Short mmCIF file of the C-alpha atoms (twelve columns), coordinates in Angstrom:
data_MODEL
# 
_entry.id   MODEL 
# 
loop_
_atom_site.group_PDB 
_atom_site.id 
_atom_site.type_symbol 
_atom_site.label_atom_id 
_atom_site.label_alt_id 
_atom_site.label_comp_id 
_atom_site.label_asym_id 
_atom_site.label_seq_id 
_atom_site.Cartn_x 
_atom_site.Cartn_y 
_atom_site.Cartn_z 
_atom_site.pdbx_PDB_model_num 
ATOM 1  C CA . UNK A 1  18.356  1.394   -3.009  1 
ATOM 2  C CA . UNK A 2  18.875  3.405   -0.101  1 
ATOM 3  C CA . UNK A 3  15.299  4.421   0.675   1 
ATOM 4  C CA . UNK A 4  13.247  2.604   3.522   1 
ATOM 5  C CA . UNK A 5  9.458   2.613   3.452   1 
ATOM 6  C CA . UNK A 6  7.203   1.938   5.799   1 
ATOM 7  C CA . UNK A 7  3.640   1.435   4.830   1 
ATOM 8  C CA . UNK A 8  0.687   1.888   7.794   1 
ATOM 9  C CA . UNK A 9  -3.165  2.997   8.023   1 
ATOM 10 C CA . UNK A 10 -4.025  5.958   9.306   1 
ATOM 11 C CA . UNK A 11 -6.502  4.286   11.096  1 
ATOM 12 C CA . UNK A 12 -10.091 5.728   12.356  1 
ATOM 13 C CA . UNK A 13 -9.247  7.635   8.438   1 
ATOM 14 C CA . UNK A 14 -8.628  4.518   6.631   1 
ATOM 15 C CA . UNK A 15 -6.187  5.775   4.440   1 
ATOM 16 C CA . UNK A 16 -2.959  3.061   3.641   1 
ATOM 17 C CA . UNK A 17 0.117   5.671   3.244   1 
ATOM 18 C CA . UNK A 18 3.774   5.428   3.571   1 
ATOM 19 C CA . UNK A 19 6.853   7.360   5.226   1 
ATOM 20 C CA . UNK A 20 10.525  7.277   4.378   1 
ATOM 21 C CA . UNK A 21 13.488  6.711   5.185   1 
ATOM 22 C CA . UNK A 22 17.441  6.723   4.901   1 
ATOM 23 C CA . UNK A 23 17.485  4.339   7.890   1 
ATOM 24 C CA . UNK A 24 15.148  0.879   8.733   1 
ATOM 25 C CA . UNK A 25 15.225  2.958   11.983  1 
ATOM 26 C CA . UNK A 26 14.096  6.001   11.134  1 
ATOM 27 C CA . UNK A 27 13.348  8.540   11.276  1 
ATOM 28 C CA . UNK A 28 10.886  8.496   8.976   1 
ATOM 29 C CA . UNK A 29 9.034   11.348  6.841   1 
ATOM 30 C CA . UNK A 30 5.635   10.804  5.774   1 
ATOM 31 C CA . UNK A 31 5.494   10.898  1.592   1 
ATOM 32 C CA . UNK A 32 2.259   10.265  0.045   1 
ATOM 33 C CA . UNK A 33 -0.976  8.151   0.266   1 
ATOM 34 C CA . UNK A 34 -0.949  4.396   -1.287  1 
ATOM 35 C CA . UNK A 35 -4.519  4.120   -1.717  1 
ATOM 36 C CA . UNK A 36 -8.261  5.975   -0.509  1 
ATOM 37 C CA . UNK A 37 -10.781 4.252   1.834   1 
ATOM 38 C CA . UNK A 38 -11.888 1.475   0.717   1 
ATOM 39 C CA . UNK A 39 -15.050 -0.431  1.936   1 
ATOM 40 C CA . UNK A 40 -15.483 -1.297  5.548   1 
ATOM 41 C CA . UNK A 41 -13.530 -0.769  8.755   1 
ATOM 42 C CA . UNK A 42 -9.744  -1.703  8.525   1 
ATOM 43 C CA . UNK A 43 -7.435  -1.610  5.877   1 
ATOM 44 C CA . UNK A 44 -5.009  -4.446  6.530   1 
ATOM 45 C CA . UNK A 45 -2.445  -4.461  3.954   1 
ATOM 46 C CA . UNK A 46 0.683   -5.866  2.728   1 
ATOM 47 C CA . UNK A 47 3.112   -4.780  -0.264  1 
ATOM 48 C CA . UNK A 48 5.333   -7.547  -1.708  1 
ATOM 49 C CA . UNK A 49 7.776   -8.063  -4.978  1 
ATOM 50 C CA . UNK A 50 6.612   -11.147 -6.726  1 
ATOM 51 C CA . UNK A 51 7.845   -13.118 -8.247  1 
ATOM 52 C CA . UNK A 52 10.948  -12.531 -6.321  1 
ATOM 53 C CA . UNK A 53 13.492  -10.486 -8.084  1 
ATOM 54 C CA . UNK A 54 11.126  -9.196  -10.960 1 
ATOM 55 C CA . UNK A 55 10.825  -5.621  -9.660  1 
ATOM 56 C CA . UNK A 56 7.222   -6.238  -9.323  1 
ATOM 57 C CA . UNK A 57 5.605   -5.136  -6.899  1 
ATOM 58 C CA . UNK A 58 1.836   -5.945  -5.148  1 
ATOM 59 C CA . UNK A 59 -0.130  -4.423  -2.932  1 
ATOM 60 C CA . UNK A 60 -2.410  -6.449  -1.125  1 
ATOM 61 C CA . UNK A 61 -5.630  -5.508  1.233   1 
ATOM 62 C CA . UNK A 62 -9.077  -6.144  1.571   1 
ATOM 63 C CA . UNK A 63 -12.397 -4.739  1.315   1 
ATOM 64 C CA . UNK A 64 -16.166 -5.379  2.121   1 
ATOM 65 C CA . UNK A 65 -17.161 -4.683  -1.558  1 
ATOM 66 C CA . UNK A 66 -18.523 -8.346  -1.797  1 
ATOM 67 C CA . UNK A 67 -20.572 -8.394  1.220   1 
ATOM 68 C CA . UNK A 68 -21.875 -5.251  0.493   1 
ATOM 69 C CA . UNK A 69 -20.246 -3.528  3.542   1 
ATOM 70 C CA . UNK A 70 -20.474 -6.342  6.277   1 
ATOM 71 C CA . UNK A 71 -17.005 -5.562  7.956   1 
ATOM 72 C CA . UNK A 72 -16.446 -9.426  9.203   1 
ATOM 73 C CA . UNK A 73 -17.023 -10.532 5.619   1 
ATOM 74 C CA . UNK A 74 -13.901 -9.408  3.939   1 
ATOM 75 C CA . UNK A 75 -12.497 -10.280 0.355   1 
ATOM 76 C CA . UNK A 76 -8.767  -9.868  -0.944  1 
ATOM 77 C CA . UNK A 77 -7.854  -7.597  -3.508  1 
ATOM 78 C CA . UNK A 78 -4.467  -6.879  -4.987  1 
ATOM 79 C CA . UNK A 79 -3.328  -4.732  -7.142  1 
ATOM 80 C CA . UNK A 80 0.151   -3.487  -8.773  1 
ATOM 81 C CA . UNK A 81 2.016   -0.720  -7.312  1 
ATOM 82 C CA . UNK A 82 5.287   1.147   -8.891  1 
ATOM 83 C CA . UNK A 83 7.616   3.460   -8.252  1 
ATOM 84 C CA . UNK A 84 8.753   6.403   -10.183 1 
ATOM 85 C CA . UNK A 85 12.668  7.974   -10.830 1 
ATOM 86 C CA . UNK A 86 12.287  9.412   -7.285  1 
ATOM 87 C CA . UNK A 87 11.284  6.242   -5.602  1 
ATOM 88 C CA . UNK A 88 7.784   7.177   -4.836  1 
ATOM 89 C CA . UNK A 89 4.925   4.878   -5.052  1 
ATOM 90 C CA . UNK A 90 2.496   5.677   -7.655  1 
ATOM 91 C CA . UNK A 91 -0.564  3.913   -8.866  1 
ATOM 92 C CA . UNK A 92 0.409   4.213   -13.051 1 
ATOM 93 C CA . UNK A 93 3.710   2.774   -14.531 1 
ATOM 94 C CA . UNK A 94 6.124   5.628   -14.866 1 
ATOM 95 C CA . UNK A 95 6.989   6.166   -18.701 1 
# 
């Protein structure tokens, strides 16, 4: 619609949240978390629609989980994201 989003860590935190906006531009106004720490030092992420037009949408990051906390040894995980009546990004479908 006519929201913008933009999705960051909060680095030395490690908490992936997102901001909105009416403009790609900005400003933007910080609106909730996307997801807790996870294992391990960064939290590299990107959200994506797939498969393209499906209203679908993915959020993709990784984790040490595998390694059991080595931060160079780094798996993907992925999980579905969705967004409610208001546009916000919640972790459940929306009923």
């Amino acid at each position: 619609g006519d929201t913008y989003y933009f999705s960051y860590s909060t680095g030395d935190t490690h908490y992936l949240v997102y901001a909105t906006s009416a403009s790609p531009t900005g400003p933007f106004t910080y609106a909730s978390r996307i997801l807790e720490p996870v294992l391990g030092w960064t939290t590299h992420h990107s959200i994506a629609e797939f498969p393209r037009g499906s209203d679908r949408w993915w959020l993709f990051h990784h984790d040490c989980e595998l390694s059991g906390g080595v931060s160079h040894l780094r798996n993907v995980k992925v999980k579905e994201i969705f967004y409610d009546a208001d546009g916000k990004i919640v972790s459940e479908k929306p009923e």
